[in-house]
mmCIF file of C-alpha atoms and ligand atoms in Angstrom:
data_model
loop_
_atom_site.group_PDB
_atom_site.id
_atom_site.type_symbol
_atom_site.label_atom_id
_atom_site.label_comp_id
_atom_site.label_asym_id
_atom_site.label_seq_id
_atom_site.Cartn_x
_atom_site.Cartn_y
_atom_site.Cartn_z
ATOM 1 C CA MET A 1 22.718 3.354 6.383
ATOM 2 C CA THR A 2 19.012 3.831 5.011
ATOM 3 C CA GLN A 3 16.668 0.410 5.668
ATOM 4 C CA ASP A 4 16.819 0.293 1.502
ATOM 5 C CA GLU A 5 20.767 0.107 1.740
ATOM 6 C CA ALA A 6 20.564 -2.680 4.017
ATOM 7 C CA LYS A 7 18.060 -4.149 2.515
ATOM 8 C CA LYS A 8 19.595 -3.964 -1.364
ATOM 9 C CA ALA A 9 23.190 -5.499 1.277
ATOM 10 C CA ALA A 10 21.252 -8.984 2.634
ATOM 11 C CA ALA A 11 19.787 -9.032 -1.417
ATOM 12 C CA GLU A 12 23.484 -9.044 -3.017
ATOM 13 C CA ALA A 13 24.924 -11.199 -0.380
ATOM 14 C CA ALA A 14 22.419 -13.956 -1.550
ATOM 15 C CA LEU A 15 23.635 -14.343 -4.892
ATOM 16 C CA LYS A 16 26.591 -16.355 -3.513
ATOM 17 C CA TYR A 17 23.906 -19.310 -3.112
ATOM 18 C CA VAL A 18 22.562 -19.028 -6.768
ATOM 19 C CA VAL A 19 23.959 -22.275 -8.220
ATOM 20 C CA PRO A 20 25.511 -21.660 -11.891
ATOM 21 C CA GLY A 21 23.380 -23.597 -14.266
ATOM 22 C CA GLU A 22 20.526 -24.265 -12.291
ATOM 23 C CA PRO A 23 17.008 -22.419 -11.876
ATOM 24 C CA LEU A 24 15.931 -21.434 -8.670
ATOM 25 C CA GLY A 25 12.818 -19.973 -7.053
ATOM 26 C CA VAL A 26 12.841 -15.816 -6.665
ATOM 27 C CA GLY A 27 10.198 -14.898 -3.823
ATOM 28 C CA THR A 28 8.363 -11.159 -3.989
ATOM 29 C CA GLY A 29 8.703 -7.620 -2.021
ATOM 30 C CA SER A 30 10.953 -4.812 -2.521
ATOM 31 C CA THR A 31 13.815 -6.880 -0.917
ATOM 32 C CA VAL A 32 13.664 -9.272 -3.467
ATOM 33 C CA ASN A 33 13.670 -6.458 -6.020
ATOM 34 C CA PHE A 34 16.725 -5.549 -4.876
ATOM 35 C CA PHE A 35 17.966 -9.311 -5.122
ATOM 36 C CA ILE A 36 16.490 -9.593 -8.815
ATOM 37 C CA ASP A 37 18.011 -6.722 -9.614
ATOM 38 C CA ALA A 38 21.637 -8.461 -8.941
ATOM 39 C CA LEU A 39 20.265 -11.083 -10.010
ATOM 40 C CA ALA A 40 20.964 -9.122 -13.996
ATOM 41 C CA LYS A 41 24.217 -9.556 -12.809
ATOM 42 C CA ILE A 42 24.899 -12.861 -13.885
ATOM 43 C CA ARG A 43 21.893 -13.988 -15.492
ATOM 44 C CA HIS A 44 23.393 -15.828 -19.020
ATOM 45 C CA ASP A 45 24.235 -18.278 -16.260
ATOM 46 C CA ILE A 46 20.763 -18.876 -14.812
ATOM 47 C CA PRO A 47 18.351 -21.094 -17.352
ATOM 48 C CA GLY A 48 15.448 -19.313 -15.425
ATOM 49 C CA ALA A 49 13.333 -18.913 -12.820
ATOM 50 C CA VAL A 50 10.088 -19.992 -10.875
ATOM 51 C CA SER A 51 8.594 -16.611 -9.248
ATOM 52 C CA SER A 52 5.931 -16.413 -6.073
ATOM 53 C CA SER A 53 4.494 -13.433 -7.893
ATOM 54 C CA ASN A 54 2.775 -11.694 -11.603
ATOM 55 C CA ALA A 55 5.255 -8.104 -10.152
ATOM 56 C CA SER A 56 8.165 -10.538 -9.592
ATOM 57 C CA SER A 57 7.052 -12.239 -13.179
ATOM 58 C CA GLU A 58 7.270 -9.499 -14.723
ATOM 59 C CA ARG A 59 10.369 -7.863 -12.726
ATOM 60 C CA LEU A 60 12.804 -10.937 -14.195
ATOM 61 C CA LYS A 61 11.484 -11.474 -17.570
ATOM 62 C CA LYS A 62 12.669 -7.604 -18.419
ATOM 63 C CA ILE A 63 15.750 -8.294 -17.239
ATOM 64 C CA GLY A 64 16.363 -11.422 -19.279
ATOM 65 C CA ILE A 65 15.712 -14.005 -17.097
ATOM 66 C CA GLU A 66 13.121 -16.712 -18.004
ATOM 67 C CA VAL A 67 9.749 -17.640 -16.150
ATOM 68 C CA LEU A 68 9.507 -21.216 -15.467
ATOM 69 C CA ASP A 69 6.738 -23.281 -14.597
ATOM 70 C CA LEU A 70 6.963 -25.186 -11.336
ATOM 71 C CA ASN A 71 5.250 -28.226 -12.541
ATOM 72 C CA ASN A 72 8.212 -28.638 -15.175
ATOM 73 C CA THR A 73 11.597 -28.260 -12.971
ATOM 74 C CA GLY A 74 11.351 -30.699 -10.094
ATOM 75 C CA GLN A 75 12.562 -29.052 -6.974
ATOM 76 C CA LEU A 76 14.823 -26.195 -7.395
ATOM 77 C CA SER A 77 18.219 -26.021 -5.503
ATOM 78 C CA ILE A 78 17.486 -22.166 -3.664
ATOM 79 C CA TYR A 79 14.088 -20.418 -2.766
ATOM 80 C CA VAL A 80 14.975 -16.497 -2.202
ATOM 81 C CA ASP A 81 12.649 -14.632 -0.427
ATOM 82 C CA GLY A 82 11.956 -11.554 2.228
ATOM 83 C CA ALA A 83 9.977 -11.586 5.317
ATOM 84 C CA ASP A 84 8.218 -8.833 7.268
ATOM 85 C CA GLU A 85 9.605 -10.816 10.460
ATOM 86 C CA ALA A 86 11.973 -13.620 11.355
ATOM 87 C CA ASP A 87 13.360 -15.344 14.985
ATOM 88 C CA ALA A 88 16.383 -16.838 15.882
ATOM 89 C CA ASN A 89 15.483 -19.759 15.157
ATOM 90 C CA LEU A 90 14.561 -18.684 11.428
ATOM 91 C CA ARG A 91 10.978 -19.436 11.407
ATOM 92 C CA LEU A 92 9.108 -16.054 9.778
ATOM 93 C CA ILE A 93 6.272 -14.031 8.530
ATOM 94 C CA LYS A 94 5.515 -13.579 5.337
ATOM 95 C CA GLY A 95 2.609 -11.676 3.454
ATOM 96 C CA GLY A 96 2.830 -8.634 3.374
ATOM 97 C CA GLY A 97 2.881 -8.049 -0.465
ATOM 98 C CA ALA A 98 -0.223 -10.570 -0.100
ATOM 99 C CA ALA A 99 1.669 -14.060 -1.997
ATOM 100 C CA LEU A 100 2.457 -15.672 0.517
ATOM 101 C CA THR A 101 0.720 -19.277 -0.687
ATOM 102 C CA ARG A 102 3.094 -19.290 -3.875
ATOM 103 C CA GLU A 103 6.136 -18.443 -1.648
ATOM 104 C CA LYS A 104 5.412 -20.978 0.933
ATOM 105 C CA ILE A 105 4.807 -23.433 -2.162
ATOM 106 C CA VAL A 106 8.330 -22.310 -4.200
ATOM 107 C CA ALA A 107 9.798 -22.814 -0.761
ATOM 108 C CA ALA A 108 8.550 -26.125 0.194
ATOM 109 C CA ALA A 109 9.866 -27.798 -3.309
ATOM 110 C CA SER A 110 12.984 -25.675 -2.750
ATOM 111 C CA ARG A 111 16.076 -27.786 -1.077
ATOM 112 C CA LYS A 112 17.616 -24.150 0.621
ATOM 113 C CA PHE A 113 15.056 -21.255 1.335
ATOM 114 C CA VAL A 114 17.749 -18.171 1.883
ATOM 115 C CA CYS A 115 15.842 -15.213 3.021
ATOM 116 C CA ILE A 116 16.521 -11.364 2.958
ATOM 117 C CA ALA A 117 15.838 -9.033 5.267
ATOM 118 C CA ASP A 118 17.163 -5.529 6.807
ATOM 119 C CA GLU A 119 18.574 -6.120 10.076
ATOM 120 C CA SER A 120 15.002 -4.902 12.060
ATOM 121 C CA LYS A 121 13.317 -7.626 10.887
ATOM 122 C CA LEU A 122 14.425 -10.035 13.451
ATOM 123 C CA VAL A 123 12.433 -10.079 16.760
ATOM 124 C CA LYS A 124 12.391 -12.343 19.601
ATOM 125 C CA VAL A 125 8.628 -13.209 19.138
ATOM 126 C CA LEU A 126 6.666 -13.310 16.342
ATOM 127 C CA GLY A 127 3.354 -11.268 16.359
ATOM 128 C CA LYS A 128 4.270 -7.644 16.299
ATOM 129 C CA PHE A 129 3.521 -7.715 12.343
ATOM 130 C CA PRO A 130 -0.217 -8.687 11.526
ATOM 131 C CA LEU A 131 -0.160 -12.066 10.462
ATOM 132 C CA PRO A 132 -1.147 -12.578 6.751
ATOM 133 C CA ILE A 133 -3.978 -15.374 6.227
ATOM 134 C CA GLU A 134 -5.066 -15.871 2.505
ATOM 135 C CA VAL A 135 -8.518 -16.672 2.426
ATOM 136 C CA ILE A 136 -11.059 -17.846 0.314
ATOM 137 C CA PRO A 137 -13.691 -14.917 -0.729
ATOM 138 C CA MET A 138 -16.976 -16.527 0.885
ATOM 139 C CA ALA A 139 -15.383 -17.631 4.042
ATOM 140 C CA ARG A 140 -13.679 -14.421 5.393
ATOM 141 C CA SER A 141 -16.284 -13.889 8.463
ATOM 142 C CA TYR A 142 -16.246 -17.548 9.002
ATOM 143 C CA VAL A 143 -12.963 -17.499 8.783
ATOM 144 C CA ALA A 144 -12.493 -14.347 10.754
ATOM 145 C CA ARG A 145 -14.699 -15.872 13.607
ATOM 146 C CA GLU A 146 -12.427 -18.600 14.320
ATOM 147 C CA LEU A 147 -9.494 -16.395 14.104
ATOM 148 C CA LEU A 148 -11.225 -14.436 17.077
ATOM 149 C CA LYS A 149 -11.135 -17.471 19.071
ATOM 150 C CA LEU A 150 -7.417 -17.753 18.768
ATOM 151 C CA GLY A 151 -7.177 -14.412 20.936
ATOM 152 C CA GLY A 152 -6.344 -12.275 17.390
ATOM 153 C CA SER A 153 -8.054 -9.130 16.218
ATOM 154 C CA CYS A 154 -8.887 -9.451 12.598
ATOM 155 C CA GLU A 155 -8.870 -6.686 9.691
ATOM 156 C CA LEU A 156 -9.985 -7.324 5.782
ATOM 157 C CA ARG A 157 -6.992 -6.491 3.864
ATOM 158 C CA MET A 158 -9.184 -3.432 1.307
ATOM 159 C CA GLY A 159 -8.926 -3.733 -1.955
ATOM 160 C CA VAL A 160 -6.390 -6.293 -2.407
ATOM 161 C CA THR A 161 -6.988 -10.048 -4.550
ATOM 162 C CA THR A 162 -4.261 -11.869 -4.440
ATOM 163 C CA ASP A 163 -2.996 -13.508 -7.796
ATOM 164 C CA ASN A 164 -5.069 -16.775 -7.080
ATOM 165 C CA GLY A 165 -8.295 -14.332 -6.497
ATOM 166 C CA ASN A 166 -8.442 -14.609 -2.738
ATOM 167 C CA VAL A 167 -9.014 -12.063 -0.057
ATOM 168 C CA ILE A 168 -6.251 -11.282 3.259
ATOM 169 C CA ILE A 169 -6.932 -11.084 6.676
ATOM 170 C CA ASP A 170 -4.700 -9.706 8.201
ATOM 171 C CA VAL A 171 -4.503 -10.787 11.999
ATOM 172 C CA ARG A 172 -2.992 -8.618 14.920
ATOM 173 C CA ASN A 173 -2.178 -9.256 19.274
ATOM 174 C CA LEU A 174 -0.927 -12.844 18.511
ATOM 175 C CA GLU A 175 2.134 -13.514 20.469
ATOM 176 C CA ILE A 176 3.583 -16.169 18.957
ATOM 177 C CA LEU A 177 5.088 -18.476 21.318
ATOM 178 C CA ASP A 178 4.688 -22.035 19.266
ATOM 179 C CA PRO A 179 4.464 -20.880 15.494
ATOM 180 C CA VAL A 180 4.246 -24.609 14.257
ATOM 181 C CA THR A 181 1.122 -25.393 16.761
ATOM 182 C CA LEU A 182 -0.438 -22.172 15.178
ATOM 183 C CA GLU A 183 0.111 -22.563 12.065
ATOM 184 C CA ASN A 184 -1.077 -26.417 12.140
ATOM 185 C CA LYS A 185 -4.202 -25.005 13.514
ATOM 186 C CA ILE A 186 -4.909 -22.693 11.779
ATOM 187 C CA ASN A 187 -4.058 -24.150 8.354
ATOM 188 C CA GLN A 188 -7.111 -25.975 9.437
ATOM 189 C CA ILE A 189 -9.945 -23.596 9.612
ATOM 190 C CA PRO A 190 -12.216 -24.501 6.429
ATOM 191 C CA GLY A 191 -11.954 -21.745 3.870
ATOM 192 C CA VAL A 192 -7.579 -20.578 5.098
ATOM 193 C CA VAL A 193 -5.718 -21.257 2.104
ATOM 194 C CA THR A 194 -2.134 -19.995 3.605
ATOM 195 C CA VAL A 195 -1.260 -18.327 7.208
ATOM 196 C CA GLY A 196 1.936 -16.709 6.531
ATOM 197 C CA LEU A 197 3.143 -18.234 9.204
ATOM 198 C CA PHE A 198 6.663 -20.267 8.012
ATOM 199 C CA ALA A 199 7.654 -22.209 10.672
ATOM 200 C CA GLN A 200 7.171 -25.781 10.122
ATOM 201 C CA ARG A 201 9.631 -25.255 7.325
ATOM 202 C CA PRO A 202 11.572 -22.357 8.076
ATOM 203 C CA ALA A 203 14.057 -20.395 6.213
ATOM 204 C CA ASP A 204 17.350 -22.200 6.394
ATOM 205 C CA VAL A 205 19.796 -19.344 5.564
ATOM 206 C CA LEU A 206 18.974 -15.554 6.887
ATOM 207 C CA LEU A 207 20.751 -12.618 5.368
ATOM 208 C CA LEU A 208 20.496 -9.364 8.027
ATOM 209 C CA GLY A 209 21.159 -6.051 5.837
ATOM 210 C CA GLY A 210 22.648 -3.577 9.309
ATOM 211 C CA PRO A 211 25.235 -0.969 9.215
ATOM 212 C CA ASN A 212 27.912 -3.766 10.600
ATOM 213 C CA GLY A 213 27.790 -5.352 6.887
ATOM 214 C CA VAL A 214 25.509 -8.407 6.593
ATOM 215 C CA ARG A 215 24.746 -11.313 9.154
ATOM 216 C CA GLU A 216 24.348 -14.917 8.407
ATOM 217 C CA LEU A 217 22.241 -16.778 10.476
ATOM 218 C CA LYS A 218 21.803 -20.519 9.834
HETATM 219 C C1 LIG B 301 5.745 -11.007 0.324
HETATM 220 C C2 LIG B 301 6.782 -11.367 1.556
HETATM 221 C C3 LIG B 301 7.772 -10.226 1.464
HETATM 222 O O1 LIG B 301 8.328 -10.898 1.536
HETATM 223 C C4 LIG B 301 7.171 -9.614 2.590
HETATM 224 O O2 LIG B 301 6.175 -9.184 2.824
HETATM 225 C C5 LIG B 301 9.148 -9.178 2.993
HETATM 226 O O3 LIG B 301 8.565 -8.037 2.082
HETATM 227 P P1 LIG B 301 9.627 -6.093 1.917
HETATM 228 O O4 LIG B 301 10.924 -6.718 1.165
HETATM 229 O O5 LIG B 301 9.289 -5.668 1.174
HETATM 230 O O6 LIG B 301 10.028 -6.090 3.095
HETATM 231 O O7 LIG B 301 6.273 -12.073 1.854
HETATM 232 O O8 LIG B 301 4.655 -11.909 0.361
#
């Protein structure tokens, strides 16, 4: 089984969580692209979707699903998104696709967060994947100096501007033993818009595709 086949299997397994007649939240990335393709089959049951990125909005519109403004939907029943890493407590690293801020907003505004991934994303301790942080451009050097104090080594993601007009700093060499505390600490650095740790609001369900089918962790 290829990694793409595993992502597609997880994405299709998430369809059962979609509540007919209710708008849903849709994340960003290659796994989510498989989910959007799968949504096409049931698009007549979906009044619309809140999207976490311009890229996903375009893909949703192409298959005839209306993109809604979160300010008009109220709380969403579910949010479906991928991850760069997940641990057994469903805490995540996200932001490999630079869409972490809107992803965190839509996750927070949803009753259930269904995370879809291939099983290679499951790790014992978060931190092998460089931790993405969205930063206001004028603060990037200051934030990098503050992050160094936390033990990480920082790299500006070259050539990337987020949908919100900001930059991404990727932090390597962090062994994240206490994700909630680290999320809070990084959030408090002036200039940080969002840290790609989803620990205070972890996923509620993790669907992991692999050669033996789709494993569900709750
Ligand atoms: C985008 C994300 C993605 O969910 C994450 O990067 C996983 O992507 P993929 O499904 O392509 O492996 O957080 O900001």
